[in-house]
CSV table of C-alpha atoms and ligand atoms in Angstrom, one decimal:
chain,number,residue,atom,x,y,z
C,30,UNK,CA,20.0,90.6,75.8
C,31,UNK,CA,20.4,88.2,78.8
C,32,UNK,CA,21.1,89.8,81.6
C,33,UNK,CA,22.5,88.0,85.1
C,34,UNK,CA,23.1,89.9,88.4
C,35,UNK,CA,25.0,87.9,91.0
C,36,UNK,CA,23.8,89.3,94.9
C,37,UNK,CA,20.4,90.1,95.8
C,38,UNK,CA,21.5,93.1,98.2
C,39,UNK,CA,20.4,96.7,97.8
C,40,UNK,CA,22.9,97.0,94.8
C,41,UNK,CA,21.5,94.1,93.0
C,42,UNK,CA,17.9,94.4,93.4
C,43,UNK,CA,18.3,98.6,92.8
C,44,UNK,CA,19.9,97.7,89.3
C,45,UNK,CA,17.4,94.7,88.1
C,46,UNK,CA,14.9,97.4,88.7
C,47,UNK,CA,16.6,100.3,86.6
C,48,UNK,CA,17.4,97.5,83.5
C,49,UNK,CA,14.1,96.2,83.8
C,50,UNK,CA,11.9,99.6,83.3
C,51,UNK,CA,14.7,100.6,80.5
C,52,UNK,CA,12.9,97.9,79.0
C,53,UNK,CA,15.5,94.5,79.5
C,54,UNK,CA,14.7,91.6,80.9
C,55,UNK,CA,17.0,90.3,84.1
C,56,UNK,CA,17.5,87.3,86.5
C,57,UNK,CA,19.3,88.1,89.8
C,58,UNK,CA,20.6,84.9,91.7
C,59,UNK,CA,21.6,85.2,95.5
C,60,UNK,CA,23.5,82.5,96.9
C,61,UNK,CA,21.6,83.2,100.2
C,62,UNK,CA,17.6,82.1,100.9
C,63,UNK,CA,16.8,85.1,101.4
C,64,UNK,CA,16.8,88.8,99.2
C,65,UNK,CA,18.0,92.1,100.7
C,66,UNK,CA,21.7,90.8,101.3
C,67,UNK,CA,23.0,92.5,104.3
C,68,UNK,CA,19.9,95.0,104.7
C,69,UNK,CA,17.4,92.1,105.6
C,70,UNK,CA,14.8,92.4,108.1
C,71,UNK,CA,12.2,90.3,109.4
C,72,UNK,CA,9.5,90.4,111.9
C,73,UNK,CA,9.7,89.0,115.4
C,74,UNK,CA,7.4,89.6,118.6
C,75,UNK,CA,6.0,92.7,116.5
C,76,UNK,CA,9.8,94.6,116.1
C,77,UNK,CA,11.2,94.7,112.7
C,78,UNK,CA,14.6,93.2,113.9
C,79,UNK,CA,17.5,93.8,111.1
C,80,UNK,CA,19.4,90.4,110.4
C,81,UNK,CA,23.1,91.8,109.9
C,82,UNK,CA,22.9,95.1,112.4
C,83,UNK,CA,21.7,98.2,112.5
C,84,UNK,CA,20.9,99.8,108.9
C,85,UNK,CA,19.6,103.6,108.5
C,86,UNK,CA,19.4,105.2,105.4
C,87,UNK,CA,19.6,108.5,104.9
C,88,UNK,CA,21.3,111.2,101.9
C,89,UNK,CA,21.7,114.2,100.0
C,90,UNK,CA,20.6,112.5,96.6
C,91,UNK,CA,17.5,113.8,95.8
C,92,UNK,CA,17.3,111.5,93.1
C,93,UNK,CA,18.5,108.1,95.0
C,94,UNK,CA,16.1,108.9,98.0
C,95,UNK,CA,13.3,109.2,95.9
C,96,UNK,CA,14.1,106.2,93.8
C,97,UNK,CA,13.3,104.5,97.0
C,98,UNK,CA,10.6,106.1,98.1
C,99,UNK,CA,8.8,104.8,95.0
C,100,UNK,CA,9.0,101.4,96.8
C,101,UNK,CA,8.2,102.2,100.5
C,102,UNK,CA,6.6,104.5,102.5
C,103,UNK,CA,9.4,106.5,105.0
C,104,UNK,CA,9.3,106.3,108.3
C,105,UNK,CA,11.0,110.1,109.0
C,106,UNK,CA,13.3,108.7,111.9
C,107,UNK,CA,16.7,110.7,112.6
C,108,UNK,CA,19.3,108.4,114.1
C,109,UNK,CA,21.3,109.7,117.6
C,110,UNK,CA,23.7,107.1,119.3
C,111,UNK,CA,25.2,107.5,122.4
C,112,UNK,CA,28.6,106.0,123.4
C,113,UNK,CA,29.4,104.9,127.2
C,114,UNK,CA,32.1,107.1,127.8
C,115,UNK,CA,33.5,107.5,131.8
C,116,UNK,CA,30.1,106.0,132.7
C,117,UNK,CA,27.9,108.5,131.2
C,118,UNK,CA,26.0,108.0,127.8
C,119,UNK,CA,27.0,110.7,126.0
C,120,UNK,CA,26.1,111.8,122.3
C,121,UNK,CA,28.4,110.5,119.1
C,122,UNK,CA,29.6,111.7,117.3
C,123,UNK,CA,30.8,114.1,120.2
C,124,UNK,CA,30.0,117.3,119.7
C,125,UNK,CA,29.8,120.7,122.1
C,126,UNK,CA,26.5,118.8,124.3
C,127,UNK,CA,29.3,115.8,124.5
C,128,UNK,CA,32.0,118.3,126.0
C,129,UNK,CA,30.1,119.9,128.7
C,130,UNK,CA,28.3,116.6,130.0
C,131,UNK,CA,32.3,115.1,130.3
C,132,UNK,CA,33.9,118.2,131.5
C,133,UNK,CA,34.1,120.8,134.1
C,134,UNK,CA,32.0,123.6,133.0
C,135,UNK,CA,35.1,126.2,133.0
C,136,UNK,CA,37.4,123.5,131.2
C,137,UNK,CA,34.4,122.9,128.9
C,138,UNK,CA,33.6,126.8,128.4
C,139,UNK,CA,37.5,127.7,128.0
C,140,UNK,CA,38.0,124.4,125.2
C,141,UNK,CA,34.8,125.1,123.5
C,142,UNK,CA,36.0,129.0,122.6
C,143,UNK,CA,38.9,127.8,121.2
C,144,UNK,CA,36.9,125.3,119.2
C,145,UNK,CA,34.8,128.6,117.8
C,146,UNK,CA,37.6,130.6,117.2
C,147,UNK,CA,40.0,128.1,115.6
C,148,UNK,CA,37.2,126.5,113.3
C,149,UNK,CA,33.5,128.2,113.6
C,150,UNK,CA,29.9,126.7,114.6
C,151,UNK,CA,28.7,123.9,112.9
C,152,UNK,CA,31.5,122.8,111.9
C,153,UNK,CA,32.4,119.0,111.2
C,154,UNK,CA,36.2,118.1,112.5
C,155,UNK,CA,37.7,114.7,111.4
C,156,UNK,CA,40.0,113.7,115.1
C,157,UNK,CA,42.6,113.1,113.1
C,158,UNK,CA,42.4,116.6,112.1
C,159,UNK,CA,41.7,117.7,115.5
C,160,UNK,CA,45.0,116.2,116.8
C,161,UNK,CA,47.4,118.1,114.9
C,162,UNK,CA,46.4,121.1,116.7
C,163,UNK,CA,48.9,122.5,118.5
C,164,UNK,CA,47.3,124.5,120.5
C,165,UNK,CA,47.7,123.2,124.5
C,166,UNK,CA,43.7,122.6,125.2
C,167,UNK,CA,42.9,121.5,122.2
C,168,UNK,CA,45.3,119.0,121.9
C,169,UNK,CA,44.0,117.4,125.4
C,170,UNK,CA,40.5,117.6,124.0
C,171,UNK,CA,41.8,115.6,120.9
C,172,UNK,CA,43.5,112.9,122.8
C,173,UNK,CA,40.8,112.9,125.1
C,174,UNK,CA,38.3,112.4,122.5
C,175,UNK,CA,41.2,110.0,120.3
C,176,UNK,CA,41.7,107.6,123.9
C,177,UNK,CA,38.1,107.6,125.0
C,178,UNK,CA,36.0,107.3,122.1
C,179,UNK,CA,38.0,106.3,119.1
C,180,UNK,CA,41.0,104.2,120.2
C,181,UNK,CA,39.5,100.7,121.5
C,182,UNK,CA,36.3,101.4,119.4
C,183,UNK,CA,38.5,100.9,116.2
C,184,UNK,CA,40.9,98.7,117.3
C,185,UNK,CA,37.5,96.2,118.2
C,186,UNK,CA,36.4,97.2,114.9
C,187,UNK,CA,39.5,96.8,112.5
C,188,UNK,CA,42.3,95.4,114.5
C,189,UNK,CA,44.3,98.9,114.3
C,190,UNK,CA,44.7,101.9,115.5
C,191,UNK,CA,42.8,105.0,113.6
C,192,UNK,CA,46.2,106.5,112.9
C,193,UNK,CA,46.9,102.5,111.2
C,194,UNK,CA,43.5,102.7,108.9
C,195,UNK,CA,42.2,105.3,106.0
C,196,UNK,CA,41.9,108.4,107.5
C,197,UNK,CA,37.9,108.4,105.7
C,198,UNK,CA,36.9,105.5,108.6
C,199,UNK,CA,37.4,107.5,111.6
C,200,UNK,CA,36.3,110.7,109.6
C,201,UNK,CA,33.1,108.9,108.8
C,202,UNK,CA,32.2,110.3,112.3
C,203,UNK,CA,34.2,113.8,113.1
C,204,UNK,CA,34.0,115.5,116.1
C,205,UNK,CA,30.9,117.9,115.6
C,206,UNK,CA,31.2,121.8,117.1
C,207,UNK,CA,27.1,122.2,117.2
C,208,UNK,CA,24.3,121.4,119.9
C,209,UNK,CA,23.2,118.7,116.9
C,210,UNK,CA,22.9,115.1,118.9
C,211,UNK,CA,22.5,113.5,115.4
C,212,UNK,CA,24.5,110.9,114.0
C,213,UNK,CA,23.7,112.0,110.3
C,214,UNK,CA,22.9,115.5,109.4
C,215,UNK,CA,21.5,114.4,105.6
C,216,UNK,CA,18.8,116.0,104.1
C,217,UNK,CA,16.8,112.9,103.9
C,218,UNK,CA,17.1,109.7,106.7
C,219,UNK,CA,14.6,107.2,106.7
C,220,UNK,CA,13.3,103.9,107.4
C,221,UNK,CA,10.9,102.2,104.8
C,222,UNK,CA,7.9,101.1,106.9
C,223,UNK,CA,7.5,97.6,107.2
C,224,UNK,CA,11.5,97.1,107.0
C,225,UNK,CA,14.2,96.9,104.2
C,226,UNK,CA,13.3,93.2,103.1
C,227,UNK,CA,9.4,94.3,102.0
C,228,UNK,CA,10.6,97.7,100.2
C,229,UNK,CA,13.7,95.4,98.7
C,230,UNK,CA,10.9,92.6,97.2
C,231,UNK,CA,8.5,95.8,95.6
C,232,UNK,CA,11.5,97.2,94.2
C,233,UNK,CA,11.9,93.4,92.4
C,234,UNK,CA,8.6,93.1,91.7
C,235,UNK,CA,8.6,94.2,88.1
C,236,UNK,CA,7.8,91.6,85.2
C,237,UNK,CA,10.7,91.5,83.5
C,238,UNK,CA,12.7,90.4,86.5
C,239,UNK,CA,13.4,87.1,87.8
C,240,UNK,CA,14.9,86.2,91.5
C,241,UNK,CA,16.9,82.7,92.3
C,242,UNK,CA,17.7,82.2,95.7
C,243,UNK,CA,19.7,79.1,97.0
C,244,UNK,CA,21.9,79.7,93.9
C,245,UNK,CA,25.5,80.5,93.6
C,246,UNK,CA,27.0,81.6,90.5
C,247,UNK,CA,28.6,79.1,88.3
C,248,UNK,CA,30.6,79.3,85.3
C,249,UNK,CA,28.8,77.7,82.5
C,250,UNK,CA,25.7,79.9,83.5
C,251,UNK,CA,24.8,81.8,80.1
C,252,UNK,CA,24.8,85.4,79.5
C,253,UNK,CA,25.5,88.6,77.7
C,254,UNK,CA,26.1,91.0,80.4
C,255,UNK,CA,26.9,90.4,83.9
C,256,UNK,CA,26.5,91.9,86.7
C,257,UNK,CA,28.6,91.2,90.0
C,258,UNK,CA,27.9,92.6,93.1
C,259,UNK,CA,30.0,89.7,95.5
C,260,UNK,CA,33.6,90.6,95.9
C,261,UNK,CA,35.7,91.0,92.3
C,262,UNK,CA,39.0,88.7,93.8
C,263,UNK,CA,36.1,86.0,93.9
C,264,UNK,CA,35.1,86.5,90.1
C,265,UNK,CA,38.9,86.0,89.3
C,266,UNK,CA,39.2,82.8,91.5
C,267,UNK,CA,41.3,85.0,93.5
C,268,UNK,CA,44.2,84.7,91.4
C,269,UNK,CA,46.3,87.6,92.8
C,270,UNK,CA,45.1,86.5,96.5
C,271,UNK,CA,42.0,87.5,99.0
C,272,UNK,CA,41.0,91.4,99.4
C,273,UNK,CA,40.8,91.3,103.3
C,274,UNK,CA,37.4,92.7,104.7
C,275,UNK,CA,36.3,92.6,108.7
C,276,UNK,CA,32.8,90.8,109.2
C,277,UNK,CA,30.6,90.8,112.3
C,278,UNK,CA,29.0,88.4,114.8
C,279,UNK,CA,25.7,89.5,116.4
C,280,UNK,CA,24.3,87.7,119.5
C,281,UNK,CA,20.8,88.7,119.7
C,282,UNK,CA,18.8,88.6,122.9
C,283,UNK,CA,15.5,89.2,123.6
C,284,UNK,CA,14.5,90.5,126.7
C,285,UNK,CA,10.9,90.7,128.4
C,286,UNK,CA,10.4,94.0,129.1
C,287,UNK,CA,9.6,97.0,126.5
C,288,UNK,CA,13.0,98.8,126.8
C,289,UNK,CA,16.5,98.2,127.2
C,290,UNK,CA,18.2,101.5,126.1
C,291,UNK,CA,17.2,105.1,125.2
C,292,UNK,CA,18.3,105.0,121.8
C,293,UNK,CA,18.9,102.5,118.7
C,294,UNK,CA,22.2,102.4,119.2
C,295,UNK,CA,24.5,103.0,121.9
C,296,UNK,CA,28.5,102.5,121.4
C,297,UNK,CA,30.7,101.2,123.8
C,298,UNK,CA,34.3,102.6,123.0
C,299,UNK,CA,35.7,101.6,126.2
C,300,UNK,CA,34.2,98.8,127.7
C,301,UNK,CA,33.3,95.3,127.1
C,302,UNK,CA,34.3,93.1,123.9
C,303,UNK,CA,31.4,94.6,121.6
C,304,UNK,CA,31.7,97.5,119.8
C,305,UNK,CA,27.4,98.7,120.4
C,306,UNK,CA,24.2,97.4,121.2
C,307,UNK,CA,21.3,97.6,118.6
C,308,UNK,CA,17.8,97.9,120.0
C,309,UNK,CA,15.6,97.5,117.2
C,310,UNK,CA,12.2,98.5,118.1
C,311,UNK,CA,13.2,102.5,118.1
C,312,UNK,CA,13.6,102.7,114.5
C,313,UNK,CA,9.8,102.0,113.9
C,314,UNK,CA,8.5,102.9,117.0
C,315,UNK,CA,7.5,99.0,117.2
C,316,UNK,CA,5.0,98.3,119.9
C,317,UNK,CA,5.9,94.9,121.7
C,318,UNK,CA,6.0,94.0,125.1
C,319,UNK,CA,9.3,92.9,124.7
C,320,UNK,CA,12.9,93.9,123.0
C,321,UNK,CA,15.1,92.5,121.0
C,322,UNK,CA,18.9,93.8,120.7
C,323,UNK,CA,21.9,92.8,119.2
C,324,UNK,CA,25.6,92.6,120.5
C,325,UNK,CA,28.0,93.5,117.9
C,326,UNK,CA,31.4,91.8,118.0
C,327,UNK,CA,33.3,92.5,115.1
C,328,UNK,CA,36.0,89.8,113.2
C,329,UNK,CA,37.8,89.0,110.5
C,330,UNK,CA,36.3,87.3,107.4
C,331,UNK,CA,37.4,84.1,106.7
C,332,UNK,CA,35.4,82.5,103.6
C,333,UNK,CA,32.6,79.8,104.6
C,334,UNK,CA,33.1,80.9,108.0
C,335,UNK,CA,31.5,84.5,108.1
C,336,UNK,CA,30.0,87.1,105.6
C,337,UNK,CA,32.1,90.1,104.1
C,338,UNK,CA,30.5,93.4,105.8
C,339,UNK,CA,33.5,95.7,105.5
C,340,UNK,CA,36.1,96.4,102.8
C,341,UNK,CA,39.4,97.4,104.7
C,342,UNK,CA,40.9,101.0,102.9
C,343,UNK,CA,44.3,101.0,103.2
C,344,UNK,CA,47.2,100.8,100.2
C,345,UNK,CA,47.8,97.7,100.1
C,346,UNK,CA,44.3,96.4,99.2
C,347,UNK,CA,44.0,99.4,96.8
C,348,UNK,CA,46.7,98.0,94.6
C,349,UNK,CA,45.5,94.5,95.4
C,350,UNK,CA,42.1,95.9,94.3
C,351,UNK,CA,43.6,97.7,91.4
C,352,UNK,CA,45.2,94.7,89.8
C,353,UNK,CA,41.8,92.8,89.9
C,354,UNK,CA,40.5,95.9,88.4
C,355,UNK,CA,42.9,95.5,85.7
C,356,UNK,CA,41.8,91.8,85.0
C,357,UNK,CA,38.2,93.3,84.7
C,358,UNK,CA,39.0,95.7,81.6
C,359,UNK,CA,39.4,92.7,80.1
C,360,UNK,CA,35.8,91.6,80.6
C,361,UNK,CA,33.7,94.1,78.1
C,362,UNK,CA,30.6,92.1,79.2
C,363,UNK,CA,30.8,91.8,82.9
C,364,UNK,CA,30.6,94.7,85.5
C,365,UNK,CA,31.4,95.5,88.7
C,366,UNK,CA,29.4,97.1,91.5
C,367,UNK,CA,28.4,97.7,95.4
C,368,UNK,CA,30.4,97.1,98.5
C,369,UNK,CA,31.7,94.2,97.0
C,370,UNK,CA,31.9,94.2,93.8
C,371,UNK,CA,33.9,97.9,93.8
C,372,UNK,CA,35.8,97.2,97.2
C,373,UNK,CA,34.7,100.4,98.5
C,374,UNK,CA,32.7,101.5,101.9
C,375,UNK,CA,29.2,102.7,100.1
C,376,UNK,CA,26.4,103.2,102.3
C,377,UNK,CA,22.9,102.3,100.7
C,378,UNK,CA,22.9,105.8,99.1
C,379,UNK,CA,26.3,105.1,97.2
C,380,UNK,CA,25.6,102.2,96.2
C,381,UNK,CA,22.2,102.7,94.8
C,382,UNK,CA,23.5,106.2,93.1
C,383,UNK,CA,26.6,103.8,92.0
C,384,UNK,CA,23.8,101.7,89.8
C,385,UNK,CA,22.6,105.0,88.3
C,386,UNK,CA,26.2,105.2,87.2
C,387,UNK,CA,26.2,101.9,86.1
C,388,UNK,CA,23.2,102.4,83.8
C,389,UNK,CA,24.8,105.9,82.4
C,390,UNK,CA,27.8,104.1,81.3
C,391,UNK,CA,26.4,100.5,79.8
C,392,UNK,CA,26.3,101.4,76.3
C,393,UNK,CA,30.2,103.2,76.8
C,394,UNK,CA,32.1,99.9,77.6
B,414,LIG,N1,34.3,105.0,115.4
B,414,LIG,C1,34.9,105.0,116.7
B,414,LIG,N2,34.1,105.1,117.8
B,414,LIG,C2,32.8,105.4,117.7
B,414,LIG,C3,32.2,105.4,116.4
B,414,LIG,C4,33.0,105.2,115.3
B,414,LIG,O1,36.1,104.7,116.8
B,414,LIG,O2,32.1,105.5,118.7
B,414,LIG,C5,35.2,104.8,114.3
B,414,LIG,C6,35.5,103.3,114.0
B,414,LIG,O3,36.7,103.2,113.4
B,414,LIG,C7,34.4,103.0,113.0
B,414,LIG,C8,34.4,104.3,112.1
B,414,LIG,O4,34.6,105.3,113.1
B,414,LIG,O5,34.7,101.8,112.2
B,414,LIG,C9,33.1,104.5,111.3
B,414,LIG,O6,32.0,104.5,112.2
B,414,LIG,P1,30.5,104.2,111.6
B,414,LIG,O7,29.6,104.4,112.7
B,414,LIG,O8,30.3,105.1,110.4
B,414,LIG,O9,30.6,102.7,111.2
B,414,LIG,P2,29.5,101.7,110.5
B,414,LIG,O10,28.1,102.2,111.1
B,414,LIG,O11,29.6,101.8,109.0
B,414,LIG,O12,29.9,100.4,111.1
């Protein structure tokens, strides 16, 4: 059987890997000169400096995290971020450490016992969620936390308000009622050692697979099965149109001296044009006597111009997305995966637990 995968990212090189040691033999082609897609990393004055921003893994899936792990060593790191909020750094997502560093202690003592009462400890609270409360100091807590964190964040990020967008992209990071300054509270976070690009090329290196860079996919290339992990309304010649997604320009800077910021990230929800600042040399502990971070200014995607980073949820694109779905029933032979490829907002554990599905379900189609 000759199988093709189109994109070299995570998805790609995760599912050459599980065909090839279920005993077929696969080429994967990346229009890029480079593997890893969006998750590549390369050295520079000794800091492992990720190309396309900031990527931390971390999961629940047992199974997905030690798929991985069969291809890198983990570095245990556990990601905080802070967000410049009325000129203090405070943690993100906000939680009960967030309150009392912005607050008056009475104010912050009086809202956070109605926080307890009205929803527990350690509990996660999408804003969204939080704003429909009615009751009078938790209703200024959620507009405070809505207008000082959220509101300019997103509408950098996604050109609309959080109200405008999928209620799952602002409750990607809900407002947290612990003392837990993490950003993730998985089971497993990590960073391979040595960075995403070196754990991406073990994961390839298997003899039955076979990686093209520098080449697009084409029509007249032969196959049985394919595999597409770029965007589907690009497969169909985007014949019903373009499925929107927002992109991202990074200006990197390197500074000469060890340390620019506390933490690996730090948001800026009210400030300045970027939406956060990268430093990458805390994610590995590199040593260097210098820094490198990245500014993050997110924009549309316009083809040849930018990449696609970010699918945009909302119903129009679902039914936009759902009609190019339609046009791929009609495809027994070709599948659709990843960010891309399914439209959807996977971090690397989805869409690496997304090519376990894929294998599941080849013989079914
Ligand atoms: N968000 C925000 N302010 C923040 C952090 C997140 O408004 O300080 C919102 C914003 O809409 C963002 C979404 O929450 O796009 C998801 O954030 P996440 O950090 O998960 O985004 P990613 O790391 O995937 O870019």
């Amino acid at each position: 059987m000759k199988n093709l995968i189109v994109g070299c990212g995570i998805s790609g090189a995760a599912l050459a890997r599980l065909l090839a040691e279920s005993g077929e033999t696969v080429t994967v082609i990346d229009s890029k000169n480079h593997i890893a897609g969006n998750i590549y990393d390369y050295y520079q004055d000794g800091i492992c400096v990720h190309k396309y921003g900031t990527h931390i893994f971390h999961t629940n899936n047992k199974t997905v995290w030690d798929f991985v792990g069969r291809f890198c060593q983990w570095y245990p790191y556990q990601h905080q971020v802070r967000g410049l909020v009325d000129g203090q750094l405070i943690p993100i997502p906000f939680n009960l450490n967030s309150l009392y560093m912005v607050f008056p202690n009475e104010l912050a003592i009086r809202i956070e016992k109605k926080l307890l009462d009205n929803f527990g400890f350690n509990v996660k609270v999408p804003i969204l969620e939080l704003r429909k409360k009615d009751d009078k100091d938790l209703q200024f807590l959620a507009q405070y936390i809505y207008e000082k964190i959220f509101l300019e964040y997103t509408l950098k990020q996604w050109g609309q308000k959080p109200d405008e967008i999928d209620p799952s992209v602002s409750g990607r990071v809900p407002v947290y009622i612990a003392r837990d300054n993490r950003y993730f509270q998985d089971k497993y976070q990590g960073i391979p050692i040595g960075g995403y690009t070196q754990m991406v090329k073990k994961m390839l290196a298997h003899e039955n697979i076979t990686v093209k860079l520098n080449t697009g996919f084409k029509p007249s290339m032969k196959y049985d099965r394919l595999f597409w992990s770029g965007s589907i309304d690009e497969f169909f010649n985007y014949e019903y149109g373009e499925l929107p997604y927002r992109s991202e320009r990074f200006e990197f800077i390197t500074f000469p001296y060890k340390k620019f910021q506390d933490v690996a990230v730090v948001n800026y929800p009210c400030n300045y044009d970027w939406t956060r600042i990268g430093e990458y040399k805390h994610f590995l502990r590199d040593e260097s006597e210098k820094t490198i971070v990245s500014y993050e200014y997110p924009e549309p995607f316009e083809i040849g111009k930018n990449e696609r980073y970010y699918p945009i949820a909302n119903d129009k694109n679902a039914e936009l997305y759902q009609k190019y779905l339609k046009l791929a029933a009609n495809k027994p032979n070709v599948f659709f995966f990843g960010r891309l490829g399914d439209y959807k907002y996977y971090d690397m554990d989805k869409a690496i637990a997304r090519c376990f599905e894929i294998m599941k379900n080849l013989g079914e189609k």
